[in-house]
Amino acid sequence: MRHVPRGAPFSERGGRLRGVIDVLAGRYPLFVFGFGVGEALPVFHFHDTTPEALEPAFDRLASNGYTTVTCDEMSAIARGTQRPRPRTVLLAFDDALASVWLVVAPLLRRYGLTAVTYAIPGRVVDAPSVRPTLDDGPVDAAAADFADNPFATWPELRALASSGVVDVQSHTWSHSMQFCGDQAIDVVRPSFAEEYFLDRPRLNVDDPPSFLDPARLGHPLFARRSRMSSGRRFVPDAESCAHVEAFVAEHGGAALFRQENWRDVLAEPLRRVRGRWETKDEQHAAIDHELVASRERLETRLGTRVHHLCLPWGVTSVYTQARLERAGYDTAIANRMSGTYAVRPGDDPYFLKRLPNRYIFALPGRGRKMVAMG
């Protein structure tokens, strides 16, 4: 789970301070401090991956006798109908990036493990065939995860879903960051290209979703929050945003931002930016669409049952929580709430917690070590 860009409330952010507070609040499971796992299922999450990053973690699990469980088993544990078995974990790969097909699935097979990947069907594209994987020879998974199309394709997701190695579940329809403030706090500058692509805000309302391109220098930036949060969306007027972009182009483009007074230069054009707030009904309809369209599209394209969800950035809201069961989900990962970072019997199945994959090395067994928290 990556850090949420500025403008979100503290409860929806990551960072070191949040990590310190979580430690003091006792949110980390005891195995992180050198004790046993106890009556809990550790869940570990990954994003972009390479063989060099994965193999040490997979090897540690396999060589110490750990086995993996499915989301269905995680649900049963949370609901109290099943107890966690010793030395079991769940491995989760967010976003269903290309590396899940290229290297994750082949390495899982080699080490006798399984995993879940949470896909974003509103961003998945078709392809005439699947790509060669690590089983066929060397692959550049890191480059694939940052290509113009960084996700596993529909043929690849279908192959994963039928493999018995990687379960494909939902990461919402579009995994959207949205503007939730009506005062510009920044503009797109050259440094915006360094932001992780999934943190870039969505611009349109209808499908297919489109997101702010780093090439649009000068486009106003507002406070941002997850679409699945309680924040209502602010939709800036496209024409007034384009006016600021044109102003930047006329005043040197990228060179403008090398001037110390660039904020003063843009102050007047930014004051003229207008927009509108979505209504409550529009907000609720958009959240419902993220939940329902994602599940339905995945089930239709994959021919499997999709009833587990990972909420982007771990962010949820009262309305989102209330709609999960009605939308057909049995569980949801939502780290940005109180609770311990592991799944225990009696946990709320719609607020399940997990840890970054580096904590695999804190599990009991040979090669155990202390891992930095936060």
CSV table of C-alpha atoms in Angstrom, one decimal, residues 161-322:
chain,number,residue,atom,x,y,z
A,161,ALA,CA,-7.6,-17.5,-12.9
A,162,SER,CA,-7.7,-21.0,-14.3
A,163,SER,CA,-4.2,-22.0,-13.1
A,164,GLY,CA,-5.0,-22.8,-9.5
A,165,VAL,CA,-1.9,-20.7,-8.6
A,166,VAL,CA,-3.1,-17.1,-8.7
A,167,ASP,CA,-6.7,-16.3,-7.7
A,168,VAL,CA,-7.9,-13.1,-9.4
A,169,GLN,CA,-10.1,-10.8,-7.3
A,170,SER,CA,-11.2,-7.2,-7.3
A,171,HIS,CA,-9.3,-3.9,-6.7
A,172,THR,CA,-12.4,-1.8,-7.7
A,173,TRP,CA,-13.3,-0.8,-11.2
A,174,SER,CA,-10.8,2.0,-11.8
A,175,HIS,CA,-8.6,2.4,-8.7
A,176,SER,CA,-9.2,6.1,-8.8
A,177,MET,CA,-7.7,9.0,-6.9
A,178,GLN,CA,-10.0,12.1,-7.2
A,179,PHE,CA,-9.9,15.8,-6.4
A,180,CYS,CA,-11.7,16.5,-3.1
A,181,GLY,CA,-10.9,20.2,-2.7
A,182,ASP,CA,-11.9,23.3,-4.6
A,183,GLN,CA,-8.8,25.4,-4.0
A,184,ALA,CA,-5.7,24.6,-6.2
A,185,ILE,CA,-2.8,23.7,-4.0
A,186,ASP,CA,-0.3,23.0,-6.8
A,187,VAL,CA,-0.1,22.5,-10.5
A,188,VAL,CA,1.3,19.8,-12.7
A,189,ARG,CA,5.1,20.4,-12.9
A,190,PRO,CA,7.9,18.3,-14.4
A,191,SER,CA,8.2,16.5,-11.0
A,192,PHE,CA,4.7,15.2,-11.4
A,193,ALA,CA,6.0,12.6,-13.8
A,194,GLU,CA,7.8,11.0,-10.8
A,195,GLU,CA,4.5,10.3,-9.0
A,196,TYR,CA,3.4,6.7,-9.1
A,197,PHE,CA,0.9,6.4,-12.0
A,198,LEU,CA,-1.9,5.0,-9.8
A,199,ASP,CA,-1.7,8.1,-7.6
A,200,ARG,CA,-2.6,10.4,-10.5
A,201,PRO,CA,-6.1,11.8,-10.3
A,202,ARG,CA,-8.9,10.8,-12.5
A,203,LEU,CA,-10.2,13.5,-14.8
A,204,ASN,CA,-13.4,12.2,-16.4
A,205,VAL,CA,-16.7,11.0,-14.9
A,206,ASP,CA,-17.8,8.4,-17.5
A,207,ASP,CA,-16.1,5.3,-18.7
A,208,PRO,CA,-13.5,4.4,-19.8
A,209,PRO,CA,-11.6,6.2,-17.0
A,210,SER,CA,-8.9,8.7,-18.0
A,211,PHE,CA,-6.2,10.1,-15.7
A,212,LEU,CA,-4.1,13.2,-15.5
A,213,ASP,CA,-1.1,13.0,-17.9
A,214,PRO,CA,2.2,14.5,-16.6
A,215,ALA,CA,2.6,16.2,-20.0
A,216,ARG,CA,-0.2,18.6,-19.0
A,217,LEU,CA,2.0,21.1,-17.4
A,218,GLY,CA,0.1,23.7,-15.4
A,219,HIS,CA,-3.1,21.7,-14.9
A,220,PRO,CA,-4.3,22.6,-11.4
A,221,LEU,CA,-4.0,20.1,-8.6
A,222,PHE,CA,-6.3,20.0,-5.7
A,223,ALA,CA,-6.5,17.9,-2.5
A,224,ARG,CA,-6.8,14.3,-3.4
A,225,ARG,CA,-8.5,11.3,-1.8
A,226,SER,CA,-9.5,7.8,-2.8
A,227,ARG,CA,-12.8,7.4,-4.7
A,228,MET,CA,-13.8,4.9,-2.0
A,229,SER,CA,-13.3,7.4,0.8
A,230,SER,CA,-16.0,9.6,2.3
A,231,GLY,CA,-14.8,12.6,0.3
A,232,ARG,CA,-17.1,14.1,-2.3
A,233,ARG,CA,-15.5,14.7,-5.6
A,234,PHE,CA,-14.6,18.2,-7.0
A,235,VAL,CA,-14.7,18.3,-10.8
A,236,PRO,CA,-12.7,21.3,-12.1
A,237,ASP,CA,-14.0,23.0,-15.2
A,238,ALA,CA,-11.9,21.6,-18.1
A,239,GLU,CA,-11.9,24.9,-20.0
A,240,SER,CA,-10.5,26.9,-17.1
A,241,CYS,CA,-7.9,24.2,-16.4
A,242,ALA,CA,-6.9,24.3,-20.1
A,243,HIS,CA,-6.5,28.1,-19.7
A,244,VAL,CA,-3.8,27.6,-17.0
A,245,GLU,CA,-2.1,25.0,-19.1
A,246,ALA,CA,-2.0,27.4,-22.1
A,247,PHE,CA,-0.7,30.2,-19.8
A,248,VAL,CA,2.2,28.0,-18.6
A,249,ALA,CA,3.0,27.1,-22.3
A,250,GLU,CA,3.1,30.8,-23.2
A,251,HIS,CA,5.4,31.6,-20.3
A,252,GLY,CA,8.1,29.0,-21.0
A,253,GLY,CA,6.5,25.6,-20.2
A,254,ALA,CA,8.8,23.6,-18.0
A,255,ALA,CA,11.3,26.5,-17.8
A,256,LEU,CA,8.7,28.5,-15.8
A,257,PHE,CA,9.0,26.2,-12.9
A,258,ARG,CA,12.7,26.9,-12.6
A,259,GLN,CA,11.8,30.5,-11.6
A,260,GLU,CA,11.6,31.1,-7.9
A,261,ASN,CA,8.4,33.2,-8.3
A,262,TRP,CA,6.5,30.7,-10.5
A,263,ARG,CA,3.7,30.5,-7.8
A,264,ASP,CA,3.2,34.2,-8.0
A,265,VAL,CA,3.1,34.1,-11.8
A,266,LEU,CA,0.3,31.5,-11.7
A,267,ALA,CA,-1.7,33.0,-8.8
A,268,GLU,CA,-4.1,35.0,-11.0
A,269,PRO,CA,-4.8,32.2,-13.6
A,270,LEU,CA,-5.4,29.7,-10.7
A,271,ARG,CA,-7.9,32.1,-9.0
A,272,ARG,CA,-10.0,31.9,-12.2
A,273,VAL,CA,-10.3,28.1,-12.1
A,274,ARG,CA,-13.9,27.0,-11.5
A,275,GLY,CA,-15.6,23.6,-11.0
A,276,ARG,CA,-18.5,21.8,-9.4
A,277,TRP,CA,-19.0,19.4,-6.5
A,278,GLU,CA,-20.6,16.1,-7.2
A,279,THR,CA,-23.9,15.5,-5.4
A,280,LYS,CA,-24.3,12.9,-2.7
A,281,ASP,CA,-26.4,10.8,-5.1
A,282,GLU,CA,-23.6,11.0,-7.7
A,283,GLN,CA,-21.0,10.1,-5.1
A,284,HIS,CA,-22.9,7.0,-4.0
A,285,ALA,CA,-23.6,6.0,-7.6
A,286,ALA,CA,-19.9,6.2,-8.4
A,287,ILE,CA,-18.9,4.1,-5.4
A,288,ASP,CA,-21.6,1.5,-6.3
A,289,HIS,CA,-20.2,1.4,-9.8
A,290,GLU,CA,-16.7,0.8,-8.6
A,291,LEU,CA,-17.8,-2.2,-6.6
A,292,VAL,CA,-20.4,-3.8,-8.8
A,293,ALA,CA,-18.9,-3.2,-12.3
A,294,SER,CA,-15.5,-4.5,-11.1
A,295,ARG,CA,-17.0,-7.8,-9.8
A,296,GLU,CA,-19.3,-8.3,-12.8
A,297,ARG,CA,-16.7,-7.6,-15.5
A,298,LEU,CA,-14.1,-9.9,-13.8
A,299,GLU,CA,-16.6,-12.7,-13.5
A,300,THR,CA,-17.8,-12.3,-17.1
A,301,ARG,CA,-14.3,-12.1,-18.6
A,302,LEU,CA,-12.7,-14.8,-16.3
A,303,GLY,CA,-15.6,-17.2,-15.8
A,304,THR,CA,-14.8,-17.4,-12.1
A,305,ARG,CA,-16.5,-16.2,-8.9
A,306,VAL,CA,-15.2,-12.8,-7.7
A,307,HIS,CA,-16.2,-12.0,-4.1
A,308,HIS,CA,-13.1,-10.5,-2.4
A,309,LEU,CA,-12.0,-6.9,-2.7
A,310,CYS,CA,-8.9,-4.9,-1.8
A,311,LEU,CA,-9.8,-1.2,-1.4
A,312,PRO,CA,-7.2,1.1,-3.0
A,313,TRP,CA,-4.8,2.7,-0.6
A,314,GLY,CA,-6.6,0.7,2.1
A,315,VAL,CA,-9.2,3.5,2.3
A,316,THR,CA,-12.9,3.0,3.0
A,317,SER,CA,-15.9,4.9,4.3
A,318,VAL,CA,-19.2,4.3,6.1
A,319,TYR,CA,-21.0,4.2,2.8
A,320,THR,CA,-18.5,1.9,1.2
A,321,GLN,CA,-18.6,-0.4,4.1
A,322,ALA,CA,-22.4,-0.5,4.0
